[in-house]
Amino acid sequence: MPAYHSKFNSFEGEEFCGMAILPITTSVRGPAPQSPADEEDVVDETIKFFRANVFFRNFEVKGGGDRTMIYLTLYLQACLKELERVSSKTEAAKALHQMAIKPFAIPGDSQWVLGGMCPPPKNMAEGEGLKAYLKQCREEVGLRVVELLYYADGSKNKWWQSFSKRKFMGKELKDR
């Protein structure tokens, strides 16, 4: 069974380090173009395919949309791992916000886990643009994960939390 690929691979737009700069539906400030609220964005797509894709050790990259989705899948897995020990929804939102704004590796850094999958930035502006876009995506993923992981009564969704033990492609995002 093949992995689920991004529908945004054919997206004609800006790319930084081989990763597509895709529109997202968000209130978080950043360089990402605004996506209409009624359309699925790359964050929705990552969340939708996470539980299926996390079982794959290999993932054939078909475009910039896939690279963006791979990074967000790894980040989503890191969020679930971080929230294993957090019990309340408010604490979870704070923890994920802190995690999103923490310095992180980009292609070309020694801590970058995706190796040669993404080329290093051609110049400083491309590197800074990618950092800003990924930071915005990380914050948005954090906001949406909290809503998925916690029920209205404040208890955890054990079916989502159980995926914190899985590693997508056998990799984990590392702190800088």
GROMACS .gro file of N, CA and C in nm:
model
  528
    1MET      N    1   0.085  -0.118   0.000
    1MET     CA    2   0.000   0.000   0.000
    1MET      C    3   0.089   0.124   0.000
    2PRO      N    4   0.070   0.214  -0.093
    2PRO     CA    5   0.155   0.333  -0.099
    2PRO      C    6   0.113   0.438   0.004
    3ALA      N    7   0.205   0.526   0.038
    3ALA     CA    8   0.177   0.635   0.131
    3ALA      C    9   0.087   0.738   0.062
    4TYR      N   10   0.019   0.817   0.143
    4TYR     CA   11  -0.065   0.924   0.089
    4TYR      C   12   0.022   1.045   0.058
    5HIS      N   13   0.010   1.096  -0.065
    5HIS     CA   14   0.089   1.211  -0.108
    5HIS      C   15   0.004   1.337  -0.105
    6SER      N   16   0.071   1.449  -0.106
    6SER     CA   17   0.004   1.578  -0.100
    6SER      C   18  -0.062   1.611  -0.233
    7LYS      N   19  -0.182   1.668  -0.223
    7LYS     CA   20  -0.250   1.713  -0.344
    7LYS      C   21  -0.190   1.845  -0.393
    8PHE      N   22  -0.100   1.903  -0.314
    8PHE     CA   23  -0.038   2.031  -0.348
    8PHE      C   24   0.094   2.015  -0.423
    9ASN      N   25   0.128   1.895  -0.467
    9ASN     CA   26   0.253   1.874  -0.541
    9ASN      C   27   0.256   1.951  -0.672
   10SER      N   28   0.140   1.971  -0.732
   10SER     CA   29   0.134   2.043  -0.859
   10SER      C   30   0.112   2.193  -0.838
   11PHE      N   31   0.119   2.239  -0.713
   11PHE     CA   32   0.097   2.380  -0.680
   11PHE      C   33   0.204   2.466  -0.747
   12GLU      N   34   0.159   2.564  -0.820
   12GLU     CA   35   0.250   2.658  -0.886
   12GLU      C   36   0.268   2.779  -0.795
   13GLY      N   37   0.378   2.783  -0.727
   13GLY     CA   38   0.403   2.894  -0.636
   13GLY      C   39   0.548   2.894  -0.592
   14GLU      N   40   0.572   2.970  -0.489
   14GLU     CA   41   0.708   2.987  -0.437
   14GLU      C   42   0.754   2.860  -0.365
   15GLU      N   43   0.883   2.832  -0.377
   15GLU     CA   44   0.945   2.721  -0.305
   15GLU      C   45   1.073   2.771  -0.239
   16PHE      N   46   1.094   2.728  -0.115
   16PHE     CA   47   1.219   2.753  -0.044
   16PHE      C   48   1.278   2.618  -0.011
   17CYS      N   49   1.400   2.594  -0.052
   17CYS     CA   50   1.471   2.468  -0.023
   17CYS      C   51   1.391   2.346  -0.069
   18GLY      N   52   1.322   2.359  -0.179
   18GLY     CA   53   1.244   2.249  -0.233
   18GLY      C   54   1.110   2.227  -0.166
   19MET      N   55   1.081   2.304  -0.062
   19MET     CA   56   0.953   2.293   0.009
   19MET      C   57   0.859   2.399  -0.043
   20ALA      N   58   0.738   2.357  -0.081
   20ALA     CA   59   0.639   2.450  -0.134
   20ALA      C   60   0.588   2.542  -0.023
   21ILE      N   61   0.577   2.670  -0.052
   21ILE     CA   62   0.519   2.767   0.041
   21ILE      C   63   0.371   2.772   0.007
   22LEU      N   64   0.295   2.691   0.079
   22LEU     CA   65   0.154   2.669   0.048
   22LEU      C   66   0.063   2.759   0.131
   23PRO      N   67  -0.053   2.795   0.076
   23PRO     CA   68  -0.149   2.874   0.155
   23PRO      C   69  -0.203   2.793   0.272
   24ILE      N   70  -0.222   2.859   0.386
   24ILE     CA   71  -0.284   2.793   0.501
   24ILE      C   72  -0.391   2.883   0.560
   25THR      N   73  -0.491   2.821   0.620
   25THR     CA   74  -0.597   2.894   0.688
   25THR      C   75  -0.549   2.917   0.830
   26THR      N   76  -0.518   3.041   0.863
   26THR     CA   77  -0.460   3.069   0.994
   26THR      C   78  -0.483   3.212   1.036
   27SER      N   79  -0.474   3.233   1.166
   27SER     CA   80  -0.475   3.368   1.222
   27SER      C   81  -0.335   3.406   1.267
   28VAL      N   82  -0.241   3.311   1.257
   28VAL     CA   83  -0.102   3.333   1.296
   28VAL      C   84  -0.034   3.415   1.186
   29ARG      N   85   0.037   3.519   1.229
   29ARG     CA   86   0.106   3.603   1.130
   29ARG      C   87   0.227   3.532   1.073
   30GLY      N   88   0.250   3.554   0.944
   30GLY     CA   89   0.365   3.493   0.879
   30GLY      C   90   0.358   3.510   0.728
   31PRO      N   91   0.455   3.453   0.657
   31PRO     CA   92   0.464   3.472   0.512
   31PRO      C   93   0.370   3.386   0.429
   32ALA      N   94   0.301   3.290   0.489
   32ALA     CA   95   0.216   3.200   0.412
   32ALA      C   96   0.096   3.276   0.356
   33PRO      N   97   0.064   3.250   0.228
   33PRO     CA   98  -0.057   3.310   0.173
   33PRO      C   99  -0.180   3.256   0.247
   34GLN      N  100  -0.282   3.338   0.258
   34GLN     CA  101  -0.405   3.298   0.327
   34GLN      C  102  -0.488   3.207   0.237
   35SER      N  103  -0.532   3.096   0.291
   35SER     CA  104  -0.616   3.001   0.219
   35SER      C  105  -0.761   3.027   0.257
   36PRO      N  106  -0.855   3.010   0.162
   36PRO     CA  107  -0.997   3.025   0.198
   36PRO      C  108  -1.035   2.926   0.308
   37ALA      N  109  -1.119   2.969   0.401
   37ALA     CA  110  -1.155   2.888   0.518
   37ALA      C  111  -1.227   2.758   0.480
   38ASP      N  112  -1.295   2.756   0.367
   38ASP     CA  113  -1.372   2.636   0.330
   38ASP      C  114  -1.289   2.534   0.252
   39GLU      N  115  -1.164   2.565   0.223
   39GLU     CA  116  -1.078   2.473   0.149
   39GLU      C  117  -0.978   2.404   0.243
   40GLU      N  118  -0.941   2.280   0.207
   40GLU     CA  119  -0.841   2.206   0.285
   40GLU      C  120  -0.703   2.262   0.255
   41ASP      N  121  -0.626   2.289   0.361
   41ASP     CA  122  -0.489   2.337   0.343
   41ASP      C  123  -0.390   2.226   0.378
   42VAL      N  124  -0.262   2.255   0.371
   42VAL     CA  125  -0.159   2.153   0.394
   42VAL      C  126  -0.159   2.104   0.538
   43VAL      N  127  -0.198   2.188   0.633
   43VAL     CA  128  -0.205   2.145   0.773
   43VAL      C  129  -0.320   2.045   0.789
   44ASP      N  130  -0.435   2.075   0.731
   44ASP     CA  131  -0.548   1.980   0.735
   44ASP      C  132  -0.509   1.847   0.671
   45GLU      N  133  -0.442   1.856   0.558
   45GLU     CA  134  -0.401   1.737   0.484
   45GLU      C  135  -0.302   1.653   0.568
   46THR      N  136  -0.210   1.719   0.634
   46THR     CA  137  -0.112   1.649   0.719
   46THR      C  138  -0.183   1.576   0.832
   47ILE      N  139  -0.276   1.644   0.896
   47ILE     CA  140  -0.351   1.583   1.007
   47ILE      C  141  -0.436   1.467   0.956
   48LYS      N  142  -0.500   1.486   0.842
   48LYS     CA  143  -0.587   1.381   0.786
   48LYS      C  144  -0.508   1.254   0.752
   49PHE      N  145  -0.390   1.268   0.696
   49PHE     CA  146  -0.311   1.152   0.653
   49PHE      C  147  -0.211   1.104   0.757
   50PHE      N  148  -0.200   1.175   0.871
   50PHE     CA  149  -0.098   1.142   0.971
   50PHE      C  150  -0.106   0.997   1.016
   51ARG      N  151  -0.222   0.954   1.058
   51ARG     CA  152  -0.234   0.820   1.118
   51ARG      C  153  -0.207   0.709   1.018
   52ALA      N  154  -0.226   0.735   0.891
   52ALA     CA  155  -0.194   0.635   0.789
   52ALA      C  156  -0.046   0.642   0.750
   53ASN      N  157   0.003   0.763   0.727
   53ASN     CA  158   0.141   0.780   0.680
   53ASN      C  159   0.246   0.747   0.785
   54VAL      N  160   0.212   0.759   0.913
   54VAL     CA  161   0.311   0.739   1.019
   54VAL      C  162   0.362   0.594   1.021
   55PHE      N  163   0.292   0.502   0.960
   55PHE     CA  164   0.334   0.363   0.958
   55PHE      C  165   0.440   0.334   0.851
   56PHE      N  166   0.466   0.428   0.762
   56PHE     CA  167   0.560   0.405   0.652
   56PHE      C  168   0.703   0.442   0.691
   57ARG      N  169   0.794   0.357   0.652
   57ARG     CA  170   0.936   0.385   0.674
   57ARG      C  171   0.999   0.452   0.552
   58ASN      N  172   0.935   0.439   0.437
   58ASN     CA  173   0.982   0.501   0.313
   58ASN      C  174   0.872   0.589   0.258
   59PHE      N  175   0.911   0.699   0.197
   59PHE     CA  176   0.814   0.792   0.141
   59PHE      C  177   0.875   0.850   0.014
   60GLU      N  178   0.816   0.820  -0.098
   60GLU     CA  179   0.865   0.873  -0.226
   60GLU      C  180   0.818   1.017  -0.242
   61VAL      N  181   0.911   1.110  -0.253
   61VAL     CA  182   0.878   1.251  -0.266
   61VAL      C  183   0.844   1.281  -0.411
   62LYS      N  184   0.724   1.335  -0.432
   62LYS     CA  185   0.678   1.366  -0.567
   62LYS      C  186   0.674   1.516  -0.595
   63GLY      N  187   0.710   1.598  -0.497
   63GLY     CA  188   0.710   1.742  -0.520
   63GLY      C  189   0.726   1.821  -0.392
   64GLY      N  190   0.719   1.953  -0.403
   64GLY     CA  191   0.736   2.042  -0.290
   64GLY      C  192   0.627   2.026  -0.185
   65GLY      N  193   0.507   1.993  -0.227
   65GLY     CA  194   0.398   1.971  -0.132
   65GLY      C  195   0.427   1.852  -0.042
   66ASP      N  196   0.487   1.747  -0.098
   66ASP     CA  197   0.524   1.630  -0.017
   66ASP      C  198   0.632   1.666   0.085
   67ARG      N  199   0.729   1.746   0.046
   67ARG     CA  200   0.835   1.785   0.139
   67ARG      C  201   0.777   1.864   0.257
   68THR      N  202   0.686   1.954   0.226
   68THR     CA  203   0.621   2.032   0.332
   68THR      C  204   0.540   1.940   0.422
   69MET      N  205   0.467   1.847   0.363
   69MET     CA  206   0.384   1.754   0.440
   69MET      C  207   0.471   1.661   0.526
   70ILE      N  208   0.585   1.618   0.475
   70ILE     CA  209   0.676   1.532   0.552
   70ILE      C  210   0.724   1.607   0.676
   71TYR      N  211   0.767   1.731   0.658
   71TYR     CA  212   0.814   1.809   0.772
   71TYR      C  213   0.702   1.827   0.875
   72LEU      N  214   0.582   1.862   0.828
   72LEU     CA  215   0.471   1.884   0.921
   72LEU      C  216   0.429   1.754   0.991
   73THR      N  217   0.442   1.640   0.922
   73THR     CA  218   0.412   1.511   0.984
   73THR      C  219   0.511   1.483   1.096
   74LEU      N  220   0.639   1.509   1.071
   74LEU     CA  221   0.740   1.490   1.176
   74LEU      C  222   0.715   1.585   1.293
   75TYR      N  223   0.674   1.708   1.263
   75TYR     CA  224   0.645   1.803   1.369
   75TYR      C  225   0.522   1.760   1.449
   76LEU      N  226   0.420   1.712   1.381
   76LEU     CA  227   0.298   1.664   1.448
   76LEU      C  228   0.331   1.548   1.541
   77GLN      N  229   0.419   1.460   1.497
   77GLN     CA  230   0.462   1.348   1.582
   77GLN      C  231   0.535   1.401   1.705
   78ALA      N  232   0.619   1.503   1.688
   78ALA     CA  233   0.690   1.563   1.800
   78ALA      C  234   0.592   1.630   1.898
   79CYS      N  235   0.486   1.690   1.845
   79CYS     CA  236   0.384   1.752   1.930
   79CYS      C  237   0.315   1.647   2.016
   80LEU      N  238   0.278   1.536   1.955
   80LEU     CA  239   0.212   1.429   2.031
   80LEU      C  240   0.304   1.375   2.140
   81LYS      N  241   0.431   1.362   2.107
   81LYS     CA  242   0.528   1.313   2.205
   81LYS      C  243   0.542   1.413   2.321
   82GLU      N  244   0.544   1.541   2.289
   82GLU     CA  245   0.555   1.645   2.390
   82GLU      C  246   0.434   1.645   2.483
   83LEU      N  247   0.316   1.616   2.429
   83LEU     CA  248   0.193   1.623   2.507
   83LEU      C  249   0.162   1.496   2.586
   84GLU      N  250   0.250   1.396   2.579
   84GLU     CA  251   0.228   1.274   2.656
   84GLU      C  252   0.216   1.303   2.805
   85ARG      N  253   0.296   1.393   2.853
   85ARG     CA  254   0.299   1.420   2.997
   85ARG      C  255   0.215   1.541   3.039
   86VAL      N  256   0.146   1.604   2.945
   86VAL     CA  257   0.063   1.721   2.975
   86VAL      C  258  -0.082   1.676   2.989
   87SER      N  259  -0.146   1.718   3.097
   87SER     CA  260  -0.281   1.668   3.122
   87SER      C  261  -0.394   1.764   3.084
   88SER      N  262  -0.370   1.895   3.091
   88SER     CA  263  -0.480   1.988   3.062
   88SER      C  264  -0.462   2.055   2.926
   89LYS      N  265  -0.574   2.099   2.872
   89LYS     CA  266  -0.575   2.163   2.740
   89LYS      C  267  -0.499   2.296   2.741
   90THR      N  268  -0.511   2.373   2.850
   90THR     CA  269  -0.440   2.502   2.858
   90THR      C  270  -0.289   2.483   2.866
   91GLU      N  271  -0.247   2.387   2.946
   91GLU     CA  272  -0.104   2.357   2.955
   91GLU      C  273  -0.051   2.308   2.820
   92ALA      N  274  -0.132   2.230   2.750
   92ALA     CA  275  -0.092   2.178   2.619
   92ALA      C  276  -0.073   2.292   2.520
   93ALA      N  277  -0.165   2.387   2.518
   93ALA     CA  278  -0.153   2.501   2.426
   93ALA      C  279  -0.026   2.580   2.455
   94LYS      N  280   0.006   2.601   2.583
   94LYS     CA  281   0.129   2.673   2.620
   94LYS      C  282   0.253   2.595   2.579
   95ALA      N  283   0.252   2.464   2.606
   95ALA     CA  284   0.368   2.381   2.572
   95ALA      C  285   0.394   2.380   2.423
   96LEU      N  286   0.287   2.369   2.343
   96LEU     CA  287   0.306   2.365   2.198
   96LEU      C  288   0.346   2.500   2.141
   97HIS      N  289   0.299   2.609   2.203
   97HIS     CA  290   0.342   2.741   2.157
   97HIS      C  291   0.492   2.758   2.184
   98GLN      N  292   0.537   2.716   2.302
   98GLN     CA  293   0.680   2.724   2.334
   98GLN      C  294   0.762   2.637   2.238
   99MET      N  295   0.710   2.521   2.206
   99MET     CA  296   0.780   2.430   2.114
   99MET      C  297   0.788   2.491   1.973
  100ALA      N  298   0.681   2.560   1.931
  100ALA     CA  299   0.677   2.618   1.797
  100ALA      C  300   0.775   2.732   1.779
  101ILE      N  301   0.795   2.811   1.884
  101ILE     CA  302   0.883   2.927   1.869
  101ILE      C  303   1.028   2.898   1.905
  102LYS      N  304   1.054   2.777   1.954
  102LYS     CA  305   1.192   2.736   1.986
  102LYS      C  306   1.273   2.729   1.856
  103PRO      N  307   1.402   2.766   1.858
  103PRO     CA  308   1.485   2.754   1.737
  103PRO      C  309   1.486   2.610   1.684
  104PHE      N  310   1.481   2.597   1.552
  104PHE     CA  311   1.477   2.465   1.489
  104PHE      C  312   1.567   2.462   1.367
  105ALA      N  313   1.603   2.341   1.326
  105ALA     CA  314   1.695   2.323   1.212
  105ALA      C  315   1.621   2.338   1.080
  106ILE      N  316   1.694   2.386   0.980
  106ILE     CA  317   1.644   2.392   0.842
  106ILE      C  318   1.745   2.318   0.754
  107PRO      N  319   1.711   2.293   0.628
  107PRO     CA  320   1.807   2.224   0.540
  107PRO      C  321   1.941   2.298   0.539
  108GLY      N  322   2.048   2.221   0.544
  108GLY     CA  323   2.182   2.277   0.548
  108GLY      C  324   2.241   2.277   0.688
  109ASP      N  325   2.156   2.272   0.791
  109ASP     CA  326   2.205   2.263   0.930
  109ASP      C  327   2.244   2.118   0.959
  110SER      N  328   2.335   2.100   1.052
  110SER     CA  329   2.380   1.964   1.085
  110SER      C  330   2.271   1.883   1.155
  111GLN      N  331   2.175   1.948   1.220
  111GLN     CA  332   2.068   1.877   1.290
  111GLN      C  333   1.948   1.845   1.201
  112TRP      N  334   1.950   1.885   1.076
  112TRP     CA  335   1.839   1.863   0.984
  112TRP      C  336   1.823   1.713   0.961
  113VAL      N  337   1.707   1.657   0.995
  113VAL     CA  338   1.687   1.512   0.992
  113VAL      C  339   1.652   1.456   0.855
  114LEU      N  340   1.612   1.540   0.762
  114LEU     CA  341   1.570   1.490   0.631
  114LEU      C  342   1.683   1.482   0.529
  115GLY      N  343   1.804   1.498   0.575
  115GLY     CA  344   1.922   1.479   0.490
  115GLY      C  345   1.914   1.548   0.356
  116GLY      N  346   1.935   1.472   0.249
  116GLY     CA  347   1.937   1.526   0.114
  116GLY      C  348   1.801   1.542   0.050
  117MET      N  349   1.695   1.522   0.126
  117MET     CA  350   1.560   1.533   0.070
  117MET      C  351   1.528   1.678   0.030
  118CYS      N  352   1.587   1.773   0.102
  118CYS     CA  353   1.567   1.915   0.074
  118CYS      C  354   1.703   1.981   0.055
  119PRO      N  355   1.722   2.052  -0.054
  119PRO     CA  356   1.852   2.119  -0.075
  119PRO      C  357   1.869   2.235   0.024
  120PRO      N  358   1.993   2.270   0.056
  120PRO     CA  359   2.015   2.383   0.147
  120PRO      C  360   1.974   2.515   0.080
  121PRO      N  361   1.950   2.619   0.158
  121PRO     CA  362   1.910   2.747   0.100
  121PRO      C  363   2.021   2.806   0.013
  122LYS      N  364   1.982   2.871  -0.094
  122LYS     CA  365   2.078   2.932  -0.187
  122LYS      C  366   2.139   3.058  -0.127
  123ASN      N  367   2.063   3.126  -0.041
  123ASN     CA  368   2.111   3.249   0.022
  123ASN      C  369   2.041   3.268   0.157
  124MET      N  370   2.081   3.370   0.231
  124MET     CA  371   2.024   3.395   0.364
  124MET      C  372   1.875   3.425   0.358
  125ALA      N  373   1.832   3.498   0.255
  125ALA     CA  374   1.691   3.535   0.244
  125ALA      C  375   1.602   3.412   0.230
  126GLU      N  376   1.648   3.313   0.151
  126GLU     CA  377   1.571   3.191   0.134
  126GLU      C  378   1.563   3.114   0.266
  127GLY      N  379   1.674   3.108   0.339
  127GLY     CA  380   1.676   3.040   0.468
  127GLY      C  381   1.584   3.107   0.569
  128GLU      N  382   1.587   3.238   0.575
  128GLU     CA  383   1.502   3.312   0.667
  128GLU      C  384   1.355   3.301   0.627
  129GLY      N  385   1.328   3.301   0.497
  129GLY     CA  386   1.190   3.284   0.449
  129GLY      C  387   1.134   3.148   0.487
  130LEU      N  388   1.216   3.043   0.472
  130LEU     CA  389   1.173   2.908   0.509
  130LEU      C  390   1.150   2.899   0.659
  131LYS      N  391   1.239   2.958   0.738
  131LYS     CA  392   1.222   2.956   0.884
  131LYS      C  393   1.091   3.023   0.925
  132ALA      N  394   1.062   3.138   0.865
  132ALA     CA  395   0.940   3.211   0.899
  132ALA      C  396   0.816   3.129   0.860
  133TYR      N  397   0.819   3.067   0.743
  133TYR     CA  398   0.705   2.986   0.697
  133TYR      C  399   0.686   2.864   0.787
  134LEU      N  400   0.794   2.793   0.817
  134LEU     CA  401   0.783   2.674   0.902
  134LEU      C  402   0.739   2.711   1.043
  135LYS      N  403   0.785   2.824   1.094
  135LYS     CA  404   0.742   2.869   1.226
  135LYS      C  405   0.592   2.895   1.227
  136GLN      N  406   0.542   2.959   1.123
  136GLN     CA  407   0.398   2.984   1.113
  136GLN      C  408   0.320   2.852   1.105
  137CYS      N  409   0.369   2.758   1.027
  137CYS     CA  410   0.305   2.627   1.014
  137CYS      C  411   0.309   2.551   1.147
  138ARG      N  412   0.422   2.558   1.217
  138ARG     CA  413   0.436   2.490   1.345
  138ARG      C  414   0.334   2.544   1.446
  139GLU      N  415   0.318   2.676   1.449
  139GLU     CA  416   0.220   2.736   1.541
  139GLU      C  417   0.079   2.691   1.506
  140GLU      N  418   0.048   2.687   1.377
  140GLU     CA  419  -0.087   2.646   1.335
  140GLU      C  420  -0.112   2.498   1.364
  141VAL      N  421  -0.013   2.413   1.342
  141VAL     CA  422  -0.027   2.271   1.375
  141VAL      C  423  -0.053   2.256   1.524
  142GLY      N  424   0.020   2.331   1.606
  142GLY     CA  425   0.001   2.325   1.751
  142GLY      C  426  -0.141   2.362   1.791
  143LEU      N  427  -0.194   2.467   1.732
  143LEU     CA  428  -0.331   2.509   1.764
  143LEU      C  429  -0.432   2.401   1.728
  144ARG      N  430  -0.415   2.339   1.612
  144ARG     CA  431  -0.511   2.238   1.567
  144ARG      C  432  -0.496   2.106   1.641
  145VAL      N  433  -0.374   2.070   1.681
  145VAL     CA  434  -0.351   1.944   1.752
  145VAL      C  435  -0.417   1.949   1.890
  146VAL      N  436  -0.410   2.063   1.956
  146VAL     CA  437  -0.472   2.075   2.087
  146VAL      C  438  -0.622   2.048   2.076
  147GLU      N  439  -0.684   2.099   1.971
  147GLU     CA  440  -0.828   2.077   1.952
  147GLU      C  441  -0.860   1.931   1.921
  148LEU      N  442  -0.769   1.862   1.853
  148LEU     CA  443  -0.790   1.719   1.822
  148LEU      C  444  -0.767   1.630   1.943
  149LEU      N  445  -0.665   1.662   2.020
  149LEU     CA  446  -0.618   1.574   2.126
  149LEU      C  447  -0.701   1.582   2.254
  150TYR      N  448  -0.768   1.694   2.275
  150TYR     CA  449  -0.847   1.711   2.397
  150TYR      C  450  -0.994   1.726   2.364
  151TYR      N  451  -1.076   1.650   2.435
  151TYR     CA  452  -1.221   1.661   2.423
  151TYR      C  453  -1.269   1.787   2.494
  152ALA      N  454  -1.396   1.823   2.475
  152ALA     CA  455  -1.454   1.942   2.537
  152ALA      C  456  -1.448   1.935   2.690
  153ASP      N  457  -1.458   1.814   2.747
  153ASP     CA  458  -1.454   1.800   2.894
  153ASP      C  459  -1.311   1.805   2.949
  154GLY      N  460  -1.210   1.817   2.862
  154GLY     CA  461  -1.072   1.829   2.905
  154GLY      C  462  -0.994   1.699   2.906
  155SER      N  463  -1.061   1.586   2.883
  155SER     CA  464  -0.991   1.458   2.880
  155SER      C  465  -0.923   1.438   2.746
  156LYS      N  466  -0.821   1.351   2.746
  156LYS     CA  467  -0.744   1.327   2.624
  156LYS      C  468  -0.811   1.225   2.533
  157ASN      N  469  -0.789   1.242   2.405
  157ASN     CA  470  -0.832   1.145   2.304
  157ASN      C  471  -0.722   1.040   2.296
  158LYS      N  472  -0.745   0.924   2.357
  158LYS     CA  473  -0.640   0.823   2.365
  158LYS      C  474  -0.602   0.765   2.229
  159TRP      N  475  -0.692   0.772   2.133
  159TRP     CA  476  -0.663   0.718   2.000
  159TRP      C  477  -0.561   0.803   1.927
  160TRP      N  478  -0.567   0.933   1.946
  160TRP     CA  479  -0.466   1.021   1.887
  160TRP      C  480  -0.336   1.012   1.967
  161GLN      N  481  -0.347   1.011   2.099
  161GLN     CA  482  -0.227   1.009   2.183
  161GLN      C  483  -0.145   0.882   2.162
  162SER      N  484  -0.210   0.773   2.126
  162SER     CA  485  -0.138   0.647   2.107
  162SER      C  486  -0.036   0.654   1.993
  163PHE      N  487  -0.052   0.750   1.903
  163PHE     CA  488   0.041   0.763   1.791
  163PHE      C  489   0.169   0.837   1.829
  164SER      N  490   0.181   0.880   1.954
  164SER     CA  491   0.303   0.949   1.996
  164SER      C  492   0.423   0.855   2.000
  165LYS      N  493   0.399   0.726   2.005
  165LYS     CA  494   0.507   0.627   2.010
  165LYS      C  495   0.564   0.594   1.871
  166ARG      N  496   0.490   0.626   1.767
  166ARG     CA  497   0.531   0.593   1.631
  166ARG      C  498   0.633   0.694   1.578
  167LYS      N  499   0.721   0.649   1.489
  167LYS     CA  500   0.816   0.738   1.422
  167LYS      C  501   0.792   0.730   1.272
  168PHE      N  502   0.763   0.844   1.212
  168PHE     CA  503   0.743   0.851   1.067
  168PHE      C  504   0.878   0.838   0.999
  169MET      N  505   0.891   0.742   0.908
  169MET     CA  506   1.014   0.716   0.833
  169MET      C  507   1.131   0.684   0.927
  170GLY      N  508   1.102   0.644   1.050
  170GLY     CA  509   1.207   0.613   1.147
  170GLY      C  510   1.284   0.735   1.193
  171LYS      N  511   1.226   0.855   1.178
  171LYS     CA  512   1.296   0.979   1.210
  171LYS      C  513   1.219   1.059   1.315
  172GLU      N  514   1.291   1.149   1.381
  172GLU     CA  515   1.234   1.244   1.477
  172GLU      C  516   1.299   1.378   1.455
  173LEU      N  517   1.222   1.486   1.473
  173LEU     CA  518   1.281   1.619   1.466
  173LEU      C  519   1.367   1.640   1.590
  174LYS      N  520   1.482   1.702   1.570
  174LYS     CA  521   1.574   1.729   1.681
  174LYS      C  522   1.572   1.878   1.712
  175ASP      N  523   1.593   1.908   1.840
  175ASP     CA  524   1.606   2.047   1.880
  175ASP      C  525   1.743   2.099   1.835
  176ARG      N  526   1.750   2.226   1.818
  176ARG     CA  527   1.874   2.288   1.775
  176ARG      C  528   1.964   2.315   1.889
   0.00000   0.00000   0.00000
